[in-house]
Amino acid sequence: MVTTATPTKVKGSGKSASAQQKIQELRDLYADAPELSRKALENVLQELTDQVAQTPPPPVESAGRAGSRLGKVSELTLIVPLAPGGAKRLRTFLRLLGGNLNGADKVGTVHDMRFVFLDNDTKLLFATAYDGDWDAYIDDFATRIPDYLDVLNAGWEGWPGIRSPQAKDYLAKHQVTAEGWYVANDLTVTETRQLKRVGKAVNEFLDKISE
Amino acid sequence: MTATTQTPTATRSKADVGVEQKVQQLRDLYADAPELGKVALENGLPALKQELTAATAAQNAGRIGARQGRVSELTGIFPFAKGGAKRLRGLLQLLEGNFQGADKVGTVHDMRFVFLDNDTKLLFATAYDGEWDAYIDDFATKIPNAMDLLFCNAAGWPGIRSPKVKDWIVEHQISAEAWYVANPNLTVTETRRLERVGKAVEELLDKIG
């Protein structure tokens, strides 16, 4: 729950030099960019100097087998080919649910997730933010809502089924790791829910003592 | 590609359709699904019935995109300009994932940059608070330079200060067909406030304990 600023990372000397170096790299990188963005770079350079010189939040790390993680929260971005008829089935299913994917509540580690149809319904983009590591996350789905998952994934070309030993390989094969990943609050879903309860209790408490 | 969102009214009237009827629709729908999917449907029916009963109208985020509670999604796929992928990758690496700009905007829950199809396209996906128009305006007023720095790498980016920028974004945005948020009623700001409350409560308990 503590938002740590990782003070160990701060090293006084050598830091500003490397910041200068990074700024130079940025200038080089944007040398052939459109006029618009070269100007934007100069405008934002002071801000960036501060930013690259400052202690980065926690660094973005790997979420395990695939994907990025920032602090406690990871990203999973999948693009899977859809089998013939798969898009229609999935879309109708999602519409019948009216966008209600509360099965994910049962998994308990999902912050958000979206289903997006791409390229004339030939591909599906699935993108989610979740807590912790890749393997544990997939295991959570497999143990808690396996059937739900197989209904959703029935239209995926070549999906072996969540109970198959090949399920993880299939997912890893179609996953594309994000190269930029930002999360505003370094809290797990569970911690956030707990804070909601604390907030409510505090409100009730304050109401009571002001009565 | 625009406005694939279903209107709330249409969905609401469908709610009258009995759950049993929906289940039948599902069975029909999955009649030609792989065996695996059919079995899963039968196994999952008890849980699915609950969700079908609870199905609420999908909301939209305004001009485009889905919303659940107070949290909206924006998903866009943008072709890279020449040299754009290299520049953006270099920028992201130099920043080491440090997006203080997004902190400044204050309505961004999460966002990702994903390079697709051999660095020819950028997928940008974010979860944010509130309405589409206000969100874009926030970026334009709070971090215009950072926006130009990031998105000039997409082909045809008109510049965040251009009157055409919103149309350009809409053109590349694709509404999610389904959108789930674990805590749909918490904005970024509200969550930060709760973090402070939680910390204060801990300190209080420490003191009296």
Coordinates of N, CA and C in Angstrom, one line a residue, chain B:
Chain B
M1 N -16.3 2.3 -39.5 CA -15.6 1.9 -38.2 C -16.1 2.7 -37.0
T2 N -16.6 3.9 -37.3 CA -17.0 4.8 -36.2 C -18.3 4.3 -35.6
A3 N -18.5 4.7 -34.3 CA -19.7 4.5 -33.6 C -20.3 3.1 -33.7
T4 N -19.5 2.1 -33.3 CA -20.0 0.8 -33.3 C -20.8 0.5 -32.0
T5 N -20.9 1.6 -31.2 CA -21.6 1.4 -29.9 C -23.1 1.2 -30.1
Q6 N -23.6 0.2 -29.3 CA -25.0 0.1 -29.3 C -25.7 1.1 -28.5
T7 N -26.8 1.5 -28.9 CA -27.5 2.6 -28.1 C -28.1 1.9 -26.9
P8 N -28.1 2.6 -25.8 CA -28.6 2.1 -24.5 C -30.0 1.7 -24.6
T9 N -30.8 2.4 -25.3 CA -32.2 2.1 -25.4 C -32.5 0.8 -26.1
A10 N -31.7 0.5 -27.1 CA -31.9 -0.7 -27.8 C -31.6 -1.9 -26.9
T11 N -30.5 -1.8 -26.1 CA -30.2 -2.9 -25.2 C -31.2 -3.0 -24.1
R12 N -31.7 -1.9 -23.6 CA -32.6 -2.0 -22.5 C -33.9 -2.7 -22.9
S13 N -34.4 -2.5 -24.1 CA -35.6 -3.2 -24.4 C -35.3 -4.7 -24.6
K14 N -34.1 -5.0 -24.9 CA -33.7 -6.4 -25.0 C -33.7 -7.1 -23.7
A15 N -33.6 -6.3 -22.6 CA -33.5 -6.9 -21.3 C -34.8 -7.5 -21.0
D16 N -35.9 -7.1 -21.6 CA -37.2 -7.7 -21.4 C -37.2 -9.2 -21.9
V17 N -36.4 -9.4 -22.9 CA -36.3 -10.7 -23.5 C -35.9 -11.6 -22.3
G18 N -36.6 -12.7 -22.1 CA -36.3 -13.6 -21.0 C -34.9 -14.2 -21.1
V19 N -34.4 -14.5 -19.9 CA -33.1 -15.1 -19.9 C -33.0 -16.4 -20.6
E20 N -34.1 -17.2 -20.5 CA -34.2 -18.4 -21.2 C -34.1 -18.3 -22.7
Q21 N -34.7 -17.2 -23.2 CA -34.6 -16.9 -24.6 C -33.2 -16.6 -25.0
K22 N -32.5 -15.9 -24.2 CA -31.2 -15.5 -24.4 C -30.3 -16.8 -24.4
V23 N -30.6 -17.7 -23.5 CA -29.8 -18.9 -23.5 C -30.0 -19.7 -24.7
Q24 N -31.3 -19.7 -25.2 CA -31.5 -20.4 -26.5 C -30.8 -19.7 -27.6
Q25 N -30.7 -18.4 -27.6 CA -30.0 -17.7 -28.7 C -28.5 -18.1 -28.6
L26 N -28.0 -18.2 -27.4 CA -26.6 -18.6 -27.2 C -26.4 -20.0 -27.8
R27 N -27.3 -20.9 -27.5 CA -27.1 -22.3 -28.0 C -27.1 -22.3 -29.5
D28 N -28.1 -21.6 -30.1 CA -28.1 -21.5 -31.6 C -26.8 -20.9 -32.1
L29 N -26.3 -19.9 -31.4 CA -25.1 -19.2 -31.8 C -23.9 -20.1 -31.8
Y30 N -23.9 -21.0 -30.8 CA -22.8 -21.9 -30.7 C -22.9 -23.2 -31.3
A31 N -24.1 -23.4 -32.0 CA -24.3 -24.7 -32.7 C -23.2 -25.1 -33.6
D32 N -22.6 -24.1 -34.3 CA -21.5 -24.5 -35.2 C -20.2 -24.1 -34.6
A33 N -20.1 -24.0 -33.3 CA -18.8 -23.7 -32.7 C -18.0 -25.0 -32.6
P34 N -16.7 -24.9 -32.4 CA -15.9 -26.1 -32.1 C -16.5 -26.8 -30.9
E35 N -16.3 -28.1 -30.8 CA -16.8 -28.9 -29.7 C -16.5 -28.3 -28.4
L36 N -15.2 -27.9 -28.2 CA -14.7 -27.3 -27.0 C -15.6 -26.2 -26.5
G37 N -16.0 -25.3 -27.5 CA -16.8 -24.1 -27.1 C -18.2 -24.5 -26.7
K38 N -18.8 -25.6 -27.4 CA -20.1 -26.0 -27.1 C -20.1 -26.6 -25.7
V39 N -19.1 -27.4 -25.4 CA -19.1 -28.0 -24.0 C -18.9 -26.9 -23.0
A40 N -18.1 -25.9 -23.3 CA -17.9 -24.8 -22.3 C -19.2 -24.1 -22.1
L41 N -20.0 -23.9 -23.1 CA -21.2 -23.2 -23.0 C -22.2 -23.9 -22.0
E42 N -22.3 -25.2 -22.2 CA -23.1 -26.0 -21.3 C -22.6 -26.0 -19.9
N43 N -21.3 -26.2 -19.7 CA -20.7 -26.2 -18.4 C -20.9 -24.8 -17.7
G44 N -20.8 -23.8 -18.5 CA -20.8 -22.4 -18.0 C -22.2 -21.8 -17.8
L45 N -23.2 -22.5 -18.2 CA -24.6 -21.9 -18.3 C -25.1 -21.4 -16.9
P46 N -24.8 -22.1 -15.8 CA -25.4 -21.5 -14.6 C -24.8 -20.1 -14.3
A47 N -23.5 -19.9 -14.5 CA -22.9 -18.6 -14.2 C -23.3 -17.6 -15.3
L48 N -23.4 -18.1 -16.5 CA -23.8 -17.2 -17.6 C -25.2 -16.7 -17.4
K49 N -26.1 -17.5 -16.9 CA -27.5 -17.1 -16.6 C -27.5 -15.9 -15.7
Q50 N -26.7 -15.9 -14.7 CA -26.6 -14.8 -13.8 C -26.2 -13.5 -14.5
E51 N -25.2 -13.7 -15.4 CA -24.7 -12.5 -16.0 C -25.7 -12.0 -17.1
L52 N -26.4 -12.9 -17.7 CA -27.4 -12.5 -18.6 C -28.6 -11.7 -17.9
T53 N -28.9 -12.2 -16.7 CA -29.9 -11.5 -15.9 C -29.4 -10.1 -15.6
A54 N -28.2 -10.0 -15.2 CA -27.6 -8.7 -14.7 C -27.2 -7.8 -15.9
A55 N -27.3 -8.3 -17.1 CA -26.8 -7.5 -18.2 C -27.4 -6.1 -18.2
T56 N -26.6 -5.1 -18.3 CA -27.1 -3.8 -18.3 C -26.8 -3.1 -19.6
A57 N -27.3 -2.0 -19.8 CA -27.0 -1.3 -21.1 C -25.6 -0.9 -21.1
A58 N -24.9 -1.2 -22.3 CA -23.6 -0.7 -22.5 C -23.6 0.8 -22.6
Q59 N -22.6 1.4 -22.0 CA -22.6 2.9 -22.1 C -21.5 3.3 -23.1
N60 N -21.7 4.5 -23.6 CA -20.6 5.0 -24.5 C -19.9 6.2 -23.9
A61 N -18.7 6.4 -24.4 CA -17.9 7.5 -23.8 C -18.1 8.8 -24.4
G62 N -19.1 9.0 -25.2 CA -19.3 10.2 -25.9 C -19.2 10.0 -27.4
R63 N -18.3 10.7 -28.0 CA -18.2 10.6 -29.5 C -17.9 9.2 -29.9
I64 N -17.0 8.6 -29.2 CA -16.6 7.2 -29.6 C -16.0 6.5 -28.4
G65 N -16.1 5.2 -28.4 CA -15.5 4.4 -27.3 C -16.5 3.9 -26.3
A66 N -16.2 2.9 -25.5 CA -17.1 2.3 -24.6 C -16.8 2.9 -23.2
R67 N -17.8 2.9 -22.3 CA -17.6 3.4 -20.9 C -18.3 2.4 -20.0
Q68 N -17.6 2.1 -18.9 CA -18.3 1.4 -17.8 C -18.2 2.3 -16.5
G69 N -19.4 2.6 -16.0 CA -19.4 3.5 -14.8 C -18.7 4.8 -15.2
R70 N -17.6 5.2 -14.5 CA -17.0 6.4 -14.8 C -15.7 6.3 -15.7
V71 N -15.4 5.0 -16.0 CA -14.1 4.7 -16.7 C -14.4 4.4 -18.2
S72 N -13.7 5.0 -19.1 CA -13.9 4.8 -20.5 C -12.6 4.2 -21.2
E73 N -12.8 3.7 -22.4 CA -11.7 3.1 -23.1 C -11.5 3.9 -24.4
L74 N -10.3 4.0 -24.8 CA -9.9 4.5 -26.1 C -8.9 3.6 -26.7
T75 N -9.2 3.1 -27.9 CA -8.3 2.1 -28.6 C -8.1 2.6 -30.0
G76 N -6.9 2.9 -30.4 CA -6.6 3.4 -31.7 C -5.5 2.7 -32.4
I77 N -5.6 2.5 -33.7 CA -4.5 1.9 -34.4 C -4.0 3.0 -35.5
F78 N -2.8 3.4 -35.4 CA -2.3 4.5 -36.2 C -1.1 4.0 -37.1
P79 N -1.2 4.3 -38.4 CA 0.0 3.9 -39.2 C 1.1 4.8 -38.8
F80 N 2.3 4.3 -38.8 CA 3.5 5.1 -38.5 C 3.9 5.9 -39.7
A81 N 4.4 7.1 -39.4 CA 5.0 7.9 -40.4 C 6.4 7.3 -40.7
K82 N 7.0 7.8 -41.8 CA 8.4 7.3 -42.1 C 9.3 7.6 -41.0
G83 N 10.0 6.6 -40.5 CA 10.9 6.8 -39.3 C 10.2 6.9 -38.0
G84 N 8.9 6.9 -38.0 CA 8.1 7.2 -36.8 C 8.3 6.1 -35.7
A85 N 8.4 4.8 -36.2 CA 8.5 3.7 -35.2 C 9.8 3.8 -34.5
K86 N 10.9 4.1 -35.2 CA 12.2 4.2 -34.6 C 12.3 5.3 -33.6
R87 N 11.7 6.5 -34.0 CA 11.7 7.6 -33.1 C 10.9 7.3 -31.8
L88 N 9.7 6.8 -32.0 CA 8.9 6.6 -30.8 C 9.5 5.5 -29.9
R89 N 10.1 4.5 -30.5 CA 10.7 3.5 -29.7 C 11.9 4.1 -28.9
G90 N 12.7 4.9 -29.6 CA 13.8 5.6 -28.9 C 13.3 6.5 -27.8
L91 N 12.3 7.2 -28.0 CA 11.7 8.1 -27.0 C 11.2 7.3 -25.8
L92 N 10.5 6.2 -26.1 CA 9.9 5.4 -25.0 C 11.1 4.8 -24.2
Q93 N 12.1 4.4 -24.9 CA 13.2 3.7 -24.1 C 14.0 4.8 -23.3
L94 N 14.1 6.0 -23.8 CA 14.8 7.0 -23.0 C 14.0 7.4 -21.8
L95 N 12.7 7.4 -22.0 CA 11.9 7.8 -20.8 C 11.8 6.7 -19.8
E96 N 12.2 5.5 -20.2 CA 12.2 4.3 -19.3 C 10.8 4.2 -18.6
G97 N 9.8 4.4 -19.4 CA 8.4 4.2 -18.8 C 8.0 5.3 -17.9
N98 N 8.7 6.4 -17.9 CA 8.4 7.5 -17.0 C 7.4 8.5 -17.7
F99 N 6.1 8.4 -17.5 CA 5.1 9.2 -18.2 C 4.6 10.2 -17.2
Q100 N 5.4 11.1 -16.7 CA 4.9 12.1 -15.8 C 3.8 13.0 -16.4
G101 N 3.8 13.1 -17.7 CA 2.8 13.9 -18.4 C 1.4 13.4 -18.1
A102 N 1.3 12.0 -18.1 CA 0.0 11.4 -17.8 C -0.5 11.7 -16.4
D103 N 0.5 11.7 -15.5 CA 0.1 12.1 -14.1 C -0.5 13.5 -14.1
K104 N 0.1 14.3 -14.9 CA -0.4 15.7 -15.0 C -1.8 15.8 -15.5
V105 N -2.1 15.0 -16.5 CA -3.4 15.0 -17.1 C -4.4 14.6 -16.0
G106 N -4.1 13.6 -15.2 CA -4.8 13.3 -14.0 C -6.1 12.4 -14.2
T107 N -6.4 12.1 -15.5 CA -7.6 11.3 -15.7 C -7.2 9.9 -16.4
V108 N -5.9 9.6 -16.5 CA -5.5 8.4 -17.2 C -5.3 7.3 -16.2
H109 N -6.0 6.2 -16.3 CA -5.8 5.1 -15.4 C -4.6 4.3 -15.9
D110 N -4.6 3.9 -17.2 CA -3.5 3.2 -17.7 C -3.4 3.5 -19.2
M111 N -2.2 3.3 -19.8 CA -2.1 3.4 -21.3 C -0.9 2.6 -21.8
R112 N -1.0 2.1 -23.0 CA 0.0 1.3 -23.5 C 0.3 1.7 -25.0
F113 N 1.5 1.5 -25.4 CA 2.0 1.7 -26.8 C 2.5 0.4 -27.3
V114 N 1.9 -0.1 -28.3 CA 2.3 -1.4 -28.8 C 2.6 -1.3 -30.3
F115 N 3.7 -1.8 -30.7 CA 4.1 -1.8 -32.1 C 3.6 -3.0 -32.9
L116 N 2.9 -2.8 -34.0 CA 2.3 -3.9 -34.7 C 2.9 -4.0 -36.1
D117 N 2.7 -5.2 -36.6 CA 2.9 -5.5 -38.1 C 4.3 -5.0 -38.5
N118 N 5.3 -5.5 -37.9 CA 6.7 -5.0 -38.3 C 6.9 -3.5 -38.2
D119 N 6.5 -3.0 -37.1 CA 6.7 -1.5 -36.9 C 6.0 -0.6 -37.9
T120 N 4.9 -1.1 -38.5 CA 4.2 -0.2 -39.5 C 3.0 0.4 -38.8
K121 N 2.5 -0.1 -37.7 CA 1.4 0.5 -37.0 C 1.6 0.6 -35.5
L122 N 1.0 1.6 -34.9 CA 1.0 1.7 -33.5 C -0.4 1.5 -32.9
L123 N -0.4 0.6 -31.9 CA -1.7 0.4 -31.2 C -1.5 1.3 -29.9
F124 N -2.5 2.2 -29.7 CA -2.5 2.9 -28.4 C -3.8 2.6 -27.7
A125 N -3.7 2.2 -26.5 CA -4.9 1.8 -25.8 C -4.9 2.4 -24.4
T126 N -6.0 3.0 -24.0 CA -5.9 3.6 -22.7 C -7.3 3.5 -21.9
A127 N -7.2 3.6 -20.6 CA -8.4 3.6 -19.8 C -8.4 5.0 -19.1
Y128 N -9.5 5.7 -19.2 CA -9.5 7.1 -18.7 C -10.8 7.4 -18.0
D129 N -10.9 8.5 -17.4 CA -12.1 9.0 -16.7 C -12.9 9.9 -17.5
G130 N -14.2 9.6 -17.6 CA -15.2 10.5 -18.2 C -15.4 10.4 -19.7
E131 N -15.6 11.6 -20.2 CA -16.0 11.7 -21.6 C -14.9 12.0 -22.6
W132 N -15.1 11.4 -23.8 CA -14.1 11.5 -24.8 C -13.6 13.0 -25.1
D133 N -14.5 13.9 -25.3 CA -14.2 15.3 -25.7 C -13.3 15.9 -24.6
A134 N -13.8 15.7 -23.3 CA -13.0 16.4 -22.2 C -11.6 15.8 -22.1
Y135 N -11.5 14.5 -22.4 CA -10.3 13.8 -22.2 C -9.3 14.3 -23.2
I136 N -9.7 14.4 -24.5 CA -8.8 15.0 -25.5 C -8.4 16.4 -25.2
D137 N -9.4 17.2 -24.7 CA -9.1 18.6 -24.3 C -8.1 18.6 -23.2
D138 N -8.2 17.7 -22.3 CA -7.2 17.7 -21.2 C -5.8 17.5 -21.7
F139 N -5.6 16.6 -22.6 CA -4.3 16.4 -23.2 C -3.8 17.7 -23.9
A140 N -4.8 18.2 -24.7 CA -4.4 19.4 -25.5 C -4.0 20.6 -24.6
T141 N -4.7 20.8 -23.5 CA -4.4 21.9 -22.7 C -3.2 21.7 -21.7
K142 N -3.1 20.4 -21.2 CA -2.1 20.2 -20.1 C -0.8 19.7 -20.7
I143 N -0.7 18.9 -21.7 CA 0.6 18.4 -22.2 C 0.6 18.4 -23.7
P144 N 0.4 19.6 -24.3 CA 0.3 19.7 -25.8 C 1.6 19.2 -26.4
N145 N 2.8 19.7 -25.8 CA 4.0 19.3 -26.5 C 4.3 17.8 -26.4
A146 N 4.1 17.2 -25.3 CA 4.3 15.8 -25.1 C 3.4 15.0 -26.1
M147 N 2.2 15.5 -26.4 CA 1.3 14.9 -27.3 C 1.9 14.9 -28.7
D148 N 2.4 16.1 -29.1 CA 3.0 16.2 -30.4 C 4.3 15.4 -30.6
L149 N 5.0 15.3 -29.5 CA 6.3 14.5 -29.5 C 6.0 13.0 -29.7
L150 N 4.9 12.5 -29.1 CA 4.6 11.1 -29.2 C 3.9 10.8 -30.5
F151 N 2.9 11.7 -30.9 CA 2.1 11.3 -32.0 C 2.5 11.9 -33.3
C152 N 3.5 12.7 -33.4 CA 4.0 13.2 -34.7 C 4.6 12.0 -35.4
N153 N 4.8 10.9 -34.7 CA 5.3 9.7 -35.3 C 4.3 8.9 -36.0
A154 N 3.0 9.3 -35.9 CA 1.9 8.6 -36.7 C 1.7 9.4 -38.0
A155 N 1.5 8.7 -39.0 CA 1.3 9.4 -40.3 C 0.1 10.2 -40.3
G156 N 0.2 11.5 -40.7 CA -0.9 12.4 -40.9 C -1.3 13.1 -39.6
W157 N -0.6 12.9 -38.5 CA -0.9 13.6 -37.3 C -1.0 15.2 -37.5
P158 N -2.1 15.8 -37.3 CA -2.3 17.2 -37.7 C -1.7 18.1 -36.6
G159 N -1.3 17.6 -35.4 CA -0.8 18.5 -34.3 C -1.9 18.6 -33.3
I160 N -1.6 18.6 -32.1 CA -2.6 18.6 -31.0 C -3.4 20.0 -31.0
R161 N -2.8 21.0 -31.5 CA -3.4 22.3 -31.5 C -4.3 22.5 -32.8
S162 N -4.2 21.6 -33.7 CA -5.0 21.7 -34.9 C -6.5 21.5 -34.6
P163 N -7.4 22.3 -35.3 CA -8.8 22.0 -35.2 C -9.2 20.6 -35.7
K164 N -8.3 20.0 -36.5 CA -8.7 18.7 -37.1 C -8.3 17.5 -36.2
V165 N -7.6 17.8 -35.1 CA -7.1 16.7 -34.4 C -8.1 15.7 -33.9
K166 N -9.3 16.2 -33.5 CA -10.3 15.2 -32.9 C -10.8 14.3 -34.0
D167 N -11.1 14.9 -35.2 CA -11.5 14.1 -36.3 C -10.5 13.0 -36.7
W168 N -9.3 13.5 -36.6 CA -8.2 12.5 -37.0 C -8.2 11.3 -36.0
I169 N -8.3 11.6 -34.7 CA -8.3 10.6 -33.7 C -9.5 9.6 -34.0
V170 N -10.7 10.2 -34.1 CA -11.9 9.4 -34.3 C -11.7 8.5 -35.5
E171 N -11.1 9.0 -36.6 CA -10.9 8.2 -37.8 C -10.1 6.9 -37.5
H172 N -9.2 7.0 -36.5 CA -8.3 5.8 -36.2 C -8.8 5.0 -35.0
Q173 N -9.8 5.6 -34.3 CA -10.2 4.9 -33.1 C -11.2 3.8 -33.4
I174 N -11.2 2.7 -32.7 CA -12.1 1.6 -32.8 C -12.8 1.3 -31.5
S175 N -14.1 1.4 -31.4 CA -14.8 1.2 -30.2 C -14.7 -0.3 -29.8
A176 N -14.4 -0.5 -28.5 CA -14.4 -1.9 -28.0 C -15.8 -2.4 -28.0
E177 N -15.9 -3.7 -28.3 CA -17.2 -4.4 -28.4 C -17.6 -4.7 -26.9
A178 N -16.7 -4.9 -26.1 CA -17.0 -5.2 -24.7 C -15.8 -4.6 -23.9
W179 N -16.2 -4.1 -22.7 CA -15.3 -3.3 -21.9 C -15.6 -3.6 -20.4
Y180 N -14.6 -4.1 -19.7 CA -14.8 -4.4 -18.3 C -13.8 -3.6 -17.4
V181 N -14.4 -3.1 -16.3 CA -13.5 -2.3 -15.3 C -13.9 -2.9 -14.0
A182 N -12.8 -3.2 -13.2 CA -13.0 -3.8 -11.9 C -13.7 -2.9 -10.9
N183 N -13.2 -1.6 -10.9 CA -13.8 -0.6 -10.0 C -14.3 0.5 -10.8
P184 N -15.5 0.3 -11.4 CA -15.9 1.3 -12.4 C -16.3 2.7 -11.9
N185 N -16.5 2.8 -10.5 CA -16.9 4.0 -10.0 C -15.8 4.9 -9.4
L186 N -14.6 4.4 -9.6 CA -13.4 5.1 -9.0 C -12.7 5.8 -10.1
T187 N -12.6 7.1 -10.0 CA -11.7 7.9 -10.9 C -10.3 7.8 -10.4
V188 N -9.3 8.2 -11.2 CA -7.9 8.3 -10.8 C -7.8 9.2 -9.5
T189 N -8.5 10.3 -9.6 CA -8.4 11.3 -8.5 C -9.0 10.7 -7.2
E190 N -10.2 10.0 -7.4 CA -10.8 9.4 -6.2 C -10.0 8.3 -5.6
T191 N -9.3 7.5 -6.5 CA -8.4 6.5 -6.0 C -7.3 7.1 -5.2
R192 N -6.7 8.2 -5.7 CA -5.6 8.8 -5.0 C -6.0 9.3 -3.6
R193 N -7.3 9.9 -3.6 CA -7.8 10.4 -2.4 C -7.9 9.2 -1.4
L194 N -8.5 8.1 -1.9 CA -8.6 6.9 -1.0 C -7.3 6.4 -0.5
E195 N -6.3 6.5 -1.3 CA -4.9 6.1 -0.8 C -4.5 7.0 0.3
R196 N -4.8 8.3 0.2 CA -4.4 9.2 1.4 C -5.2 8.8 2.6
V197 N -6.5 8.6 2.4 CA -7.4 8.2 3.5 C -6.9 7.0 4.2
G198 N -6.5 6.0 3.4 CA -6.0 4.7 3.9 C -4.8 4.9 4.7
K199 N -3.9 5.8 4.2 CA -2.7 6.0 4.9 C -2.9 6.8 6.2
A200 N -3.8 7.7 6.2 CA -4.2 8.5 7.4 C -4.8 7.6 8.5
V201 N -5.7 6.6 8.0 CA -6.3 5.7 8.9 C -5.2 4.8 9.6
E202 N -4.3 4.4 8.8 CA -3.2 3.5 9.3 C -2.4 4.3 10.4
E203 N -2.1 5.5 10.1 CA -1.4 6.4 11.1 C -2.2 6.6 12.3
L204 N -3.5 6.8 12.1 CA -4.3 7.0 13.3 C -4.4 5.8 14.2
L205 N -4.5 4.6 13.5 CA -4.6 3.4 14.3 C -3.3 3.1 15.0
D206 N -2.2 3.4 14.3 CA -0.9 3.3 14.9 C -0.8 4.1 16.2
K207 N -1.3 5.3 16.1 CA -1.2 6.3 17.2 C -2.0 5.8 18.4
I208 N -3.2 5.4 18.2 CA -4.1 5.0 19.3 C -3.8 3.6 19.7
G209 N -3.0 2.9 18.9 CA -2.8 1.5 19.2 C -1.6 1.3 20.1

